[in-house]
Coordinates of C-alpha atoms in Angstrom, one line a residue:
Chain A
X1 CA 108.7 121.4 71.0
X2 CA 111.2 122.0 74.5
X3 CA 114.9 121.9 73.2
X4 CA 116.9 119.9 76.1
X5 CA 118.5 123.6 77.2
X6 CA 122.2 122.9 78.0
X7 CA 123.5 125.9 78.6
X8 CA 123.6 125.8 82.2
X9 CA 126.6 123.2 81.8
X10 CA 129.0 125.3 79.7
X11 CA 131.4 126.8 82.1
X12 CA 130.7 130.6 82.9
X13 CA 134.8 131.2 83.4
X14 CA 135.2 130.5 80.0
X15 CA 131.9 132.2 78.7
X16 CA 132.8 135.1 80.4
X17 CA 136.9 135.4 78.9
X18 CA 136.9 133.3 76.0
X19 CA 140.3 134.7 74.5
X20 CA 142.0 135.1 77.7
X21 CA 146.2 133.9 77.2
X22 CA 145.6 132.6 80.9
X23 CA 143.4 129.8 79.8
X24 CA 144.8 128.3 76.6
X25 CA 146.0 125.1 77.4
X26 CA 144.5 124.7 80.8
X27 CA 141.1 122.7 80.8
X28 CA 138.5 123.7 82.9
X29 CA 135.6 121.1 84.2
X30 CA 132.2 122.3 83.4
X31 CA 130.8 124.1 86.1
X32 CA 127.3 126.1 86.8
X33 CA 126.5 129.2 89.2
X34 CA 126.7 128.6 92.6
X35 CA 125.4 130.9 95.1
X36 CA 128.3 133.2 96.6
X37 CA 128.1 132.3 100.3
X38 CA 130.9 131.3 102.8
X39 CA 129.4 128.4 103.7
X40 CA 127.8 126.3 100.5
X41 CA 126.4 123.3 102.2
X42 CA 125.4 124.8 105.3
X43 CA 123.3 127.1 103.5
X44 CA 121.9 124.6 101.3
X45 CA 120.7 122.8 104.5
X46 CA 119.6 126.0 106.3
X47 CA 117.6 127.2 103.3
X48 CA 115.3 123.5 103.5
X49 CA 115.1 123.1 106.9
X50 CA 113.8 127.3 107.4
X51 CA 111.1 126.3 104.6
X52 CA 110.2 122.9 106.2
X53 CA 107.1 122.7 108.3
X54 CA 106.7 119.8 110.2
X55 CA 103.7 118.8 108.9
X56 CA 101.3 119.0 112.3
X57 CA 98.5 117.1 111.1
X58 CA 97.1 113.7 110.8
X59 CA 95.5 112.9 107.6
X60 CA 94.8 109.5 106.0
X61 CA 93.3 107.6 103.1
X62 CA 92.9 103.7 102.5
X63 CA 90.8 101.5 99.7
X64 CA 88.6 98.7 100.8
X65 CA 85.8 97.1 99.0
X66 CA 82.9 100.3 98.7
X67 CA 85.5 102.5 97.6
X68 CA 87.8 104.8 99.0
X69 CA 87.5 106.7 103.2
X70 CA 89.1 109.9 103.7
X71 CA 90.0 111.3 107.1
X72 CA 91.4 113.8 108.4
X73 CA 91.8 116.3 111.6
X74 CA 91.6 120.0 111.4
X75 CA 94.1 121.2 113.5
X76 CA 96.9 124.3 112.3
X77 CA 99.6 125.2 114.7
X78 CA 102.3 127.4 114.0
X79 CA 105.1 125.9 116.7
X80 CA 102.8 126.0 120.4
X81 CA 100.7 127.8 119.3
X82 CA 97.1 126.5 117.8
X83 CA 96.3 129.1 115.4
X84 CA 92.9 127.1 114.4
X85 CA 91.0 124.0 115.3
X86 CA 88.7 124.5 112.3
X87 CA 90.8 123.8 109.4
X88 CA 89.4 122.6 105.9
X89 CA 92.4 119.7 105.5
X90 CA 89.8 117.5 102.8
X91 CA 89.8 119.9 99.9
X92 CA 87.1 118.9 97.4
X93 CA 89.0 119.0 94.1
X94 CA 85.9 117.8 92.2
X95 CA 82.7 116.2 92.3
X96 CA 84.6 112.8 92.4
X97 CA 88.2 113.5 93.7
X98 CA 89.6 114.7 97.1
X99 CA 92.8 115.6 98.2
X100 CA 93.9 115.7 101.7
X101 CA 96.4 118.5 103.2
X102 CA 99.7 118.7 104.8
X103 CA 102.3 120.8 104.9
X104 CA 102.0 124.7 104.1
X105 CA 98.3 125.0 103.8
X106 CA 98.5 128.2 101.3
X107 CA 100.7 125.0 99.3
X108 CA 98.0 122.8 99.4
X109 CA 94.9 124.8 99.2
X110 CA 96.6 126.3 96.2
X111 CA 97.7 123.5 94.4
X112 CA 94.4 122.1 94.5
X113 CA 92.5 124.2 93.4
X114 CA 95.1 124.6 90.4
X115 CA 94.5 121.0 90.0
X116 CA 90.8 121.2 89.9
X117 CA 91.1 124.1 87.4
X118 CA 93.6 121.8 84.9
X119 CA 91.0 118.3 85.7
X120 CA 88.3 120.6 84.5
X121 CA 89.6 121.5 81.3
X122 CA 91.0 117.9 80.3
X123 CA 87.3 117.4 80.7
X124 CA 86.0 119.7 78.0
X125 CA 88.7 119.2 76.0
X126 CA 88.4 115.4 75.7
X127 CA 85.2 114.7 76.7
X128 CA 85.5 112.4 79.7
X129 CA 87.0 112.8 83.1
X130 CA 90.7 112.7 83.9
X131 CA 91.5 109.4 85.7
X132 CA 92.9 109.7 89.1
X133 CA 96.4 108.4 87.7
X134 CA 96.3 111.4 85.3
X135 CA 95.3 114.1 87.8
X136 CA 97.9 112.9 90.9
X137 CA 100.5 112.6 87.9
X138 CA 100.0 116.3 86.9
X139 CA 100.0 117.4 90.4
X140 CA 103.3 115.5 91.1
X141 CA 105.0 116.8 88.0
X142 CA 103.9 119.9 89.3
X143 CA 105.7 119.7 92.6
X144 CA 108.5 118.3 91.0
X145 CA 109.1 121.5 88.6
X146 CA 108.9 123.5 92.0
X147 CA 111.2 121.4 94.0
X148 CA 114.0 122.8 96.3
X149 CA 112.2 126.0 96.2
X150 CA 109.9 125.4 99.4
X151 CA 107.1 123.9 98.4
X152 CA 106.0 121.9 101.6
X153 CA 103.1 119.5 100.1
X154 CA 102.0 115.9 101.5
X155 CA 98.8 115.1 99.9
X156 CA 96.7 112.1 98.7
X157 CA 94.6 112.2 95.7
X158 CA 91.8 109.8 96.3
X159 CA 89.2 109.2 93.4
X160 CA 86.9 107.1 91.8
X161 CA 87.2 107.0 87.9
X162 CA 86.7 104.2 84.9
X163 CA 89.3 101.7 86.7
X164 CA 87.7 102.1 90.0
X165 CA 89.0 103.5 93.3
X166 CA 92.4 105.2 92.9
X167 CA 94.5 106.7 96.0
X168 CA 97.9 108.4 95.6
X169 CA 100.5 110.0 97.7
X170 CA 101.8 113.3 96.4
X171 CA 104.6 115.6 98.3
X172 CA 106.6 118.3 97.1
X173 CA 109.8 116.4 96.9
X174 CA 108.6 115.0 93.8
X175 CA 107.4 111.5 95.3
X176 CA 104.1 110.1 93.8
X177 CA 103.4 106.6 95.1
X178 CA 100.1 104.7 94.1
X179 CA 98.7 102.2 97.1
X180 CA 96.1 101.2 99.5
X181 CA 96.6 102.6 102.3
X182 CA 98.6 105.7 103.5
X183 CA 98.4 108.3 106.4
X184 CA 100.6 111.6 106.4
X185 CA 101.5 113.9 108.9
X186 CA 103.1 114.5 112.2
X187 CA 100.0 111.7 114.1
X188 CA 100.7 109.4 111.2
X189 CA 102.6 106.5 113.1
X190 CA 99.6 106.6 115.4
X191 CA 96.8 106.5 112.9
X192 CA 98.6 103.8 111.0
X193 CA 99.2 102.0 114.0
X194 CA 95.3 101.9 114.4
X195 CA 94.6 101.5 111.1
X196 CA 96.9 98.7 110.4
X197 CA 95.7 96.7 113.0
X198 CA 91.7 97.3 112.3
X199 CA 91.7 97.2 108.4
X200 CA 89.7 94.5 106.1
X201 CA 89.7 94.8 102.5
X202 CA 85.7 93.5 102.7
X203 CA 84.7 96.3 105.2
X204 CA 81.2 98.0 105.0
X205 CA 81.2 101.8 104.5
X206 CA 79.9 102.1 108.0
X207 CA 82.7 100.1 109.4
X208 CA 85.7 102.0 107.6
X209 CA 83.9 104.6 108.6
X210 CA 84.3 103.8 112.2
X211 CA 88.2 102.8 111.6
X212 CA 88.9 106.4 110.0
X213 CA 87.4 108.2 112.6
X214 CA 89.0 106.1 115.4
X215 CA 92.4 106.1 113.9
X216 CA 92.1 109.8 113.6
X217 CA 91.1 110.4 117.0
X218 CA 93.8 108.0 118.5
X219 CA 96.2 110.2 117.0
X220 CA 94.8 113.4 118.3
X221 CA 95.0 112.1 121.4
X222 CA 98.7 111.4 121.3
X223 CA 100.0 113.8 118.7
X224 CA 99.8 117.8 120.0
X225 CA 99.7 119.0 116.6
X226 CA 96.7 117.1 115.5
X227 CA 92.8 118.0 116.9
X228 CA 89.7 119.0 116.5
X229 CA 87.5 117.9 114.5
X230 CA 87.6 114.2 112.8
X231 CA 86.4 114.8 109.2
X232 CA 85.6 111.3 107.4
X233 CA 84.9 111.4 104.4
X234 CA 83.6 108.6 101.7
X235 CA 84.4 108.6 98.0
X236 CA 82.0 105.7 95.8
X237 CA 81.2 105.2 92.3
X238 CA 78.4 108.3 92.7
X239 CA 81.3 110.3 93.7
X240 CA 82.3 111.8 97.3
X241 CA 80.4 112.6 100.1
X242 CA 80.9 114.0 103.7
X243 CA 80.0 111.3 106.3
X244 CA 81.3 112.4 110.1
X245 CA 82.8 115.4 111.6
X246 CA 82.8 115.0 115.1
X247 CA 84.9 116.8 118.2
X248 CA 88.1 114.6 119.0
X249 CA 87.3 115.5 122.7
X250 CA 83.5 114.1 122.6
X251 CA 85.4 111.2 120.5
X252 CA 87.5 110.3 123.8
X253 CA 84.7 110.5 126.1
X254 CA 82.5 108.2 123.7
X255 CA 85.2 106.0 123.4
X256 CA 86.6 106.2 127.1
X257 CA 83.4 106.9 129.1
X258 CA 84.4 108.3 132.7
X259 CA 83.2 105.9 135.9
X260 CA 83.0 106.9 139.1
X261 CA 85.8 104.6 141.4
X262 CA 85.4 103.6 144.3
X263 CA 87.0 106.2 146.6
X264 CA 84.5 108.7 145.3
X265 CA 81.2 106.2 146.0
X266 CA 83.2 106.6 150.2
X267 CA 83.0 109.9 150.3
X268 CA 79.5 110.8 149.0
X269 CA 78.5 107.7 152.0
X270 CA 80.4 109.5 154.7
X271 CA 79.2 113.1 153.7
X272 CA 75.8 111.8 154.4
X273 CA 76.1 110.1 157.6
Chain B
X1 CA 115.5 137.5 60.5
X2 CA 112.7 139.4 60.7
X3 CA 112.4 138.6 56.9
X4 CA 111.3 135.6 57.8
X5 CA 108.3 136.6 59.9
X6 CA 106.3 137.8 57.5
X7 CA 103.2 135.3 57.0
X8 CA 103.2 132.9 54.0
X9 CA 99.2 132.5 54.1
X10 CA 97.1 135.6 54.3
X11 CA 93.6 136.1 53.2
X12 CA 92.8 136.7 50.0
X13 CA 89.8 139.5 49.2
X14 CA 87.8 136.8 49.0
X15 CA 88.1 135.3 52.3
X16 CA 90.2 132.2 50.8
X17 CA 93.4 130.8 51.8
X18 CA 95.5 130.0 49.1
X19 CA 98.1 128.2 50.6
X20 CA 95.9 126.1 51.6
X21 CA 94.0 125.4 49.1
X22 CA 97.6 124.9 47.0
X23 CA 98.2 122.4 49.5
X24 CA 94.5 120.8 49.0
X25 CA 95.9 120.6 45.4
X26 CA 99.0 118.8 46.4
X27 CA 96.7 116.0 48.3
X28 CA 94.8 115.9 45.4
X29 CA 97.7 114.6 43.2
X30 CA 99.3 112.0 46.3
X31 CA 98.3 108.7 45.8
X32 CA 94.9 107.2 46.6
X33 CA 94.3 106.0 50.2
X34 CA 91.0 104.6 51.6
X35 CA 89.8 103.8 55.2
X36 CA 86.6 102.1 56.4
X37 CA 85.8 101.4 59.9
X38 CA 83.8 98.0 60.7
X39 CA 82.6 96.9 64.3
X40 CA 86.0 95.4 65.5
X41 CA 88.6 96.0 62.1
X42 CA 89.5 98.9 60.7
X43 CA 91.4 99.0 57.6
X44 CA 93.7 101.1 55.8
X45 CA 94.4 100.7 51.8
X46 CA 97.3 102.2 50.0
X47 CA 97.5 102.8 46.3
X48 CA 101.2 101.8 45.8
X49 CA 102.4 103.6 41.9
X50 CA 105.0 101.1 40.5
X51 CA 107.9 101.0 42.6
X52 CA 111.4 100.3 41.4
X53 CA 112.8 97.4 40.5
X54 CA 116.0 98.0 42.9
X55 CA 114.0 99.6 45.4
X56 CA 113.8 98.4 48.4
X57 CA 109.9 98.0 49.7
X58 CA 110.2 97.8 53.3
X59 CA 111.8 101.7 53.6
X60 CA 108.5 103.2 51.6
X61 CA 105.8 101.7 54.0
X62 CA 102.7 103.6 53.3
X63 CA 100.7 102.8 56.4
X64 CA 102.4 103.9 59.9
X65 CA 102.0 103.4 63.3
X66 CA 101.9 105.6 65.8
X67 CA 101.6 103.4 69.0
X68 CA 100.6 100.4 69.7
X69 CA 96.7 101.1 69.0
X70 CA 97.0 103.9 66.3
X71 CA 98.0 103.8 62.5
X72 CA 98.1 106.4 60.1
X73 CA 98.2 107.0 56.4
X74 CA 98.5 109.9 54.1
X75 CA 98.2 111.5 50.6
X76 CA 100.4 114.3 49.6
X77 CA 104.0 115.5 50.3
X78 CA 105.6 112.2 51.9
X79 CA 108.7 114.5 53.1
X80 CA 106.0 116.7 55.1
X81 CA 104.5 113.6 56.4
X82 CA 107.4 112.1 57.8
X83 CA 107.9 115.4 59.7
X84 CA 104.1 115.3 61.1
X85 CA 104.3 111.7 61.9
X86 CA 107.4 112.6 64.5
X87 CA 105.5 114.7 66.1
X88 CA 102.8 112.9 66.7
X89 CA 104.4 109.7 68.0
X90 CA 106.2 112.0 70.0
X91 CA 103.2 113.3 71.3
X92 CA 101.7 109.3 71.8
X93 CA 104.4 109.0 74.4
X94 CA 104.3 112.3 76.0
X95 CA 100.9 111.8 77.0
X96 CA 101.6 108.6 78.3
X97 CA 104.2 109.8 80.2
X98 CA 101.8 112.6 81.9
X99 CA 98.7 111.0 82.6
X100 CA 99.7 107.5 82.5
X101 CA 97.1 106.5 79.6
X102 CA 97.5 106.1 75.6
X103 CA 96.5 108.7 73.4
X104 CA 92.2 108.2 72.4
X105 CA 92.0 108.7 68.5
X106 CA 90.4 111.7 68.8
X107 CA 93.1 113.6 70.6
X108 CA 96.0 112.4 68.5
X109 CA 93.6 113.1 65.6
X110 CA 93.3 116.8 67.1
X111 CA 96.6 117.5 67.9
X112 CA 97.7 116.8 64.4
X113 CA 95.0 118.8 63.1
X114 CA 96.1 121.5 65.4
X115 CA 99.8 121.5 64.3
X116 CA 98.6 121.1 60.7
X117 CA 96.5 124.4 61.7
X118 CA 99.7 126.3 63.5
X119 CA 101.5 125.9 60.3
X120 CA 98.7 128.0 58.5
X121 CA 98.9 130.6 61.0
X122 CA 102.7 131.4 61.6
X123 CA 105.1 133.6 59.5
X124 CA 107.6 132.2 57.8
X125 CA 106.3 128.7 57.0
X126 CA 104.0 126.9 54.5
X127 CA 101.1 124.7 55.8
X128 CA 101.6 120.7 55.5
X129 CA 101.0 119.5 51.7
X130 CA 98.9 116.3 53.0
X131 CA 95.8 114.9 54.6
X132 CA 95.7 112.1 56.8
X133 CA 93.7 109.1 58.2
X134 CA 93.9 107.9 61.1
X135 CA 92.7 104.9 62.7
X136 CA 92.5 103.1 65.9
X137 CA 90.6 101.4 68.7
X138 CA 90.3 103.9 72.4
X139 CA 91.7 102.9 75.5
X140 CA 89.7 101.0 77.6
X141 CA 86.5 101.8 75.9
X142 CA 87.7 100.0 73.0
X143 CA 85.5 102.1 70.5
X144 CA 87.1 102.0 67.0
X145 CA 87.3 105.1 64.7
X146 CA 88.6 106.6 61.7
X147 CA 89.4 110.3 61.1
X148 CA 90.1 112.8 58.3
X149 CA 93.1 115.2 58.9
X150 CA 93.6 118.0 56.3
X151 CA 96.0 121.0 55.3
X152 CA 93.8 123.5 56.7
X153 CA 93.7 122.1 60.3
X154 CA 89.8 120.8 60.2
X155 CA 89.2 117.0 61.4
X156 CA 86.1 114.7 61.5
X157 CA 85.1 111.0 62.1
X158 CA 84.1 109.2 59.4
X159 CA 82.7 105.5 59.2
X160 CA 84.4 105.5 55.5
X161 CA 86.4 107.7 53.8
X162 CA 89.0 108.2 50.8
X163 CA 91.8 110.9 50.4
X164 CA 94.3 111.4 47.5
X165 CA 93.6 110.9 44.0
X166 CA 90.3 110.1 42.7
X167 CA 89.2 110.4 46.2
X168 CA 85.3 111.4 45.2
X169 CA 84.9 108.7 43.3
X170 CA 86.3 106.6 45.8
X171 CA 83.9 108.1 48.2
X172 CA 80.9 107.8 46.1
X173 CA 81.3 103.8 45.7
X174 CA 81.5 104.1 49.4
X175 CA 78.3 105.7 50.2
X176 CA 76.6 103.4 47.8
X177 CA 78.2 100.1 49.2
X178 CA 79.2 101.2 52.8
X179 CA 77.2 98.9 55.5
X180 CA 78.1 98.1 59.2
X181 CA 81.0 95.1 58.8
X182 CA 83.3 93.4 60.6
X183 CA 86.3 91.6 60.3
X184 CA 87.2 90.6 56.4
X185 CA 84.1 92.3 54.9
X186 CA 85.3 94.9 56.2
X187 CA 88.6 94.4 54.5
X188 CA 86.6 93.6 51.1
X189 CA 85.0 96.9 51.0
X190 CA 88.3 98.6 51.5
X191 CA 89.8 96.8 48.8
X192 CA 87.1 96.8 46.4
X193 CA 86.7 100.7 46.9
X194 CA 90.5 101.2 46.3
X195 CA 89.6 99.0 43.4
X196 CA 87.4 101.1 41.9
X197 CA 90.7 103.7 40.7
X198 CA 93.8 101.5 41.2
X199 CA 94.8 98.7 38.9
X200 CA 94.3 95.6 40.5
X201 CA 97.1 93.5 41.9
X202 CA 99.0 92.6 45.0
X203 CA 101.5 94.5 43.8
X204 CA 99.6 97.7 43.1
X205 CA 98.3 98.1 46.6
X206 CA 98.9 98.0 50.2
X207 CA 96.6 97.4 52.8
X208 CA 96.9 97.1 56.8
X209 CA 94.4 95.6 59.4
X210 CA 93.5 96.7 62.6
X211 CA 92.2 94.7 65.3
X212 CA 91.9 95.3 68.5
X213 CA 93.6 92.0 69.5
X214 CA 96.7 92.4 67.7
X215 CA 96.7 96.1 66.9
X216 CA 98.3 97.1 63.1
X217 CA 99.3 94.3 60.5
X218 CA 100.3 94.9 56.9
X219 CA 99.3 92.1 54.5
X220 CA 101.6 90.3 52.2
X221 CA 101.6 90.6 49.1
X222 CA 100.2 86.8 48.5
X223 CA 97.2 87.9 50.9
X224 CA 95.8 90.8 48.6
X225 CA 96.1 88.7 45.5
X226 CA 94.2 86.0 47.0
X227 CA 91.4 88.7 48.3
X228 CA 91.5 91.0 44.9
X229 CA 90.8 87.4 43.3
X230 CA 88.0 86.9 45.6
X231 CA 86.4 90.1 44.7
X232 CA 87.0 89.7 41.1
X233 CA 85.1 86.4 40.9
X234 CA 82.7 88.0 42.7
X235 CA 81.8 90.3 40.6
X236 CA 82.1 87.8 37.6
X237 CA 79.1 86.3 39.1
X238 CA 77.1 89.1 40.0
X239 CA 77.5 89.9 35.9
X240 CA 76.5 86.5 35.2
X241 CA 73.6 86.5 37.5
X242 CA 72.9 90.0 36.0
X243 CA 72.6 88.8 32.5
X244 CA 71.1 85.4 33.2
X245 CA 68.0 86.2 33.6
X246 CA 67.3 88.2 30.6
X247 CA 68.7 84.8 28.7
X248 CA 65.8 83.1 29.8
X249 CA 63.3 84.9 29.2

């Protein structure tokens, strides 16, 4: 059994000169290591925001009545430049759990598939699957043992176990949130925007469906580090399954079909006559 | 220090572990303890030797919780069981706290065993003088179950079962009478196989009742006279019925 380990609070000046005449009667606070740099807080603040990617993506995750939809673009860009449009952000942890990426995708990808390792062996050891509350809590205690070391994880864990759907938010700051709905990622405030507006708890798949994929492409369309393609998937009691992935830019012209105007209908006349 | 490394239970040529059978030994002297398992109670029965006169009851109880939906009781070195039970409720809450879900039977049940295991396997310490049973309903599933811990680390799920002394005895009556009961046949069977060894009385006895309802409760002492009178007249009848006929005739 883990001792609470307290040594990091006794002070290191008197560890270090326990019999020195310069300390007896003079009380020092307890004090642990800091780095030796000339500016403490600045580097503190440096050190996060070097490690910090902004998260270019657009992923989201909601429950309605059939279950729980998964979406998700597939996007990577490192600053301007797009270093892929065919990026695996749904990560299939197992036959009936997904997790979603965001952040570092070495993180995520990595994480997961540690996840997927740990679910599997709860599994033989006791004989039933791990819950979706159990496997988002040992991925968030995870991340939380790792925090402040750069880390950059914003994932959902979206399931269906014993107690039904499950979805969870997960990030490398520690945070694990259970809900309904959630969308993470540099096009979330457009995604959520649509998918605010368009969800029903009493959907059919087909219909959440539709409101994944649109929400997804609406934010590709604003958001210049989300694109590509508009993965959708859907997670029931049978377990997951891949439903959509379809080209945000044949998205925009099925959604926003091009007419010809008026001026154009002129100038073919004229050209004739 | 490195004294104290050196391992306590090695093989003998034989292939046996003394220790542990020592510590079998040591069970086999505790005081008897029966469990039986019915479709929605489970029961747990203590043989209690005389206690005291200025002793105060309530600090020996026999019969433990470990959460909300697990008890547990034991034969053999009380002082190592206190030690084991720690650990396991300890281990109750831990699990909670990482998967957000109580404990199933069967892995409390195994991660005693285990522990009870470790201790036959490091240097430097003896293994646990006891075997437990444990009892409970699952999570969600609400399947209830009885196991058999021992000193040597092996578990199993029994539908009846008796540790301590005169435990085969115990378990023979059990096999011969055991059948699929619920609520208080199920605790007449306990009681009646505890029974079989243990002078009868309230006072000689303590039993506990698990339902899935209202998870562990221990019986007065009024309650287990009134039952141990039930089964005594019982049995007073089935000898009269016995002999009756032969009057006749």
């Amino acid at each position: 059994m883990m001792k609470i380990d307290f040594s990091g609070l006794e002070s290191a000046v008197l560890r270090s000169c326990p019999n020195s005449e310069l300390f007896d009667g003079i009380s020092t606070t307890p004090s642990f290591q800091i780095p030796s740099t000339t500016d403490f807080d600045g580097f503190q603040k440096e050190a996060i925001q070097m490690v910090k990617p902004a998260k270019g993506t657009t992923t989201l995750a909601f429950i309605f009545k059939e279950g729980v939809m998964v979406a998700a673009d597939s996007r990577a860009s490192m600053g301007g430049y797009i270093s892929s449009q065919s990026v695996k952000k749904i990560i299939e942890i197992n036959p009936y759990m997904l997790g979603t990426m965001a952040g570092g995708a070495a993180d995520c990808q990595f994480w997961h598939r540690n996840l997927g390792i740990k679910c599997r062996l709860h599994e033989l050891a006791n004989k039933r699957r791990i819950s979706v509350t159990g496997a988002s809590k040992l991925l968030a205690n995870i991340l939380y043992s790792y925090r402040g070391m750069g880390l950059s994880v914003g994932t959902m864990i979206a399931g269906w176990d014993e107690k039904g759907p499950g979805l969870y938010y997960v990030d490398s700051e520690g945070g694990r949130l259970k809900g309904t709905r959630f969308s993470v990622g540099s096009g979330s405030p457009y995604a959520y925007g649509v998918l605010d507006n368009g969800y029903r708890y009493d959907m059919s798949v087909e219909e959440a469906a539709e409101l994944a994929r649109r929400a997804i492409y609406h934010a590709t369309f604003r958001d210049g580090a989300s694109g590509g393609v508009a993965s959708v998937y859907y997670v029931g009691p049978e377990g997951w399954k891949k439903l959509s992935g379809d080209d945000v830019g044949e998205l925009h012209y099925m959604y926003y079909p091009v007419e010809p105007t008026a001026v154009e209908q002129e100038m073919t006349e004229v050209s004739v006559a | 220090m490195a004294r104290y490394d050196r391992a306590i239970t090695v093989f003998s040529p034989d292939g046996h572990l003394f220790q542990v059978e020592y510590a079998l030994e040591a069970v086999r002297k505790g005081n008897a303890v029966v469990g039986v398992r019915g479709t929605d109670t489970i029961v747990l029965a203590v043989e209690k030797k005389s206690t005291p006169k200025l002793q105060d009851t309530r600090s020996v109880r026999k019969i433990v919780n470990l959460d909300d939906h697990i008890a547990l009781a034991c034969a053999g070195l009380k002082a190592d069981a206190r030690v084991l039970i720690n650990r396991a409720r300890i281990e109750c809450q831990s699990h909670k706290l990482t998967v957000e879900d109580p404990v199933t039977v069967e892995y409390i049940t195994r991660y005693i065993a285990g522990l009870q295991q470790k201790y036959t396997q490091s240097g430097g310490v003896r293994p646990f003088g006891l075997s437990t049973l444990i009892i409970g309903f699952d999570p969600y599933t609400d399947v209830p179950s009885l196991y058999q811990t021992d000193p040597s680390g092996t578990f199993s799920a029994w539908k009846a079962n008796a540790t301590g002394r005169n435990s085969n005895s115990i378990r023979e009556f059990l096999e011969k009478n055991y059948k699929e009961t619920s609520g208080q046949e199920t605790l007449k069977l306990a009681i009646r196989a505890l029974l079989e060894v243990v002078e009868s009385g309230g006072k000689n006895i303590e039993v506990a009742v698990m339902k899935k309802e209202h998870g562990l409760r221990q019986l007065e002492e009024a309650e287990i006279d009134a039952i141990v009178a039930e089964i005594e007249a019982e049995k007073a009848a089935a000898e009269a019925a016995k002999k009756a006929p032969v009057k006749e005739t």
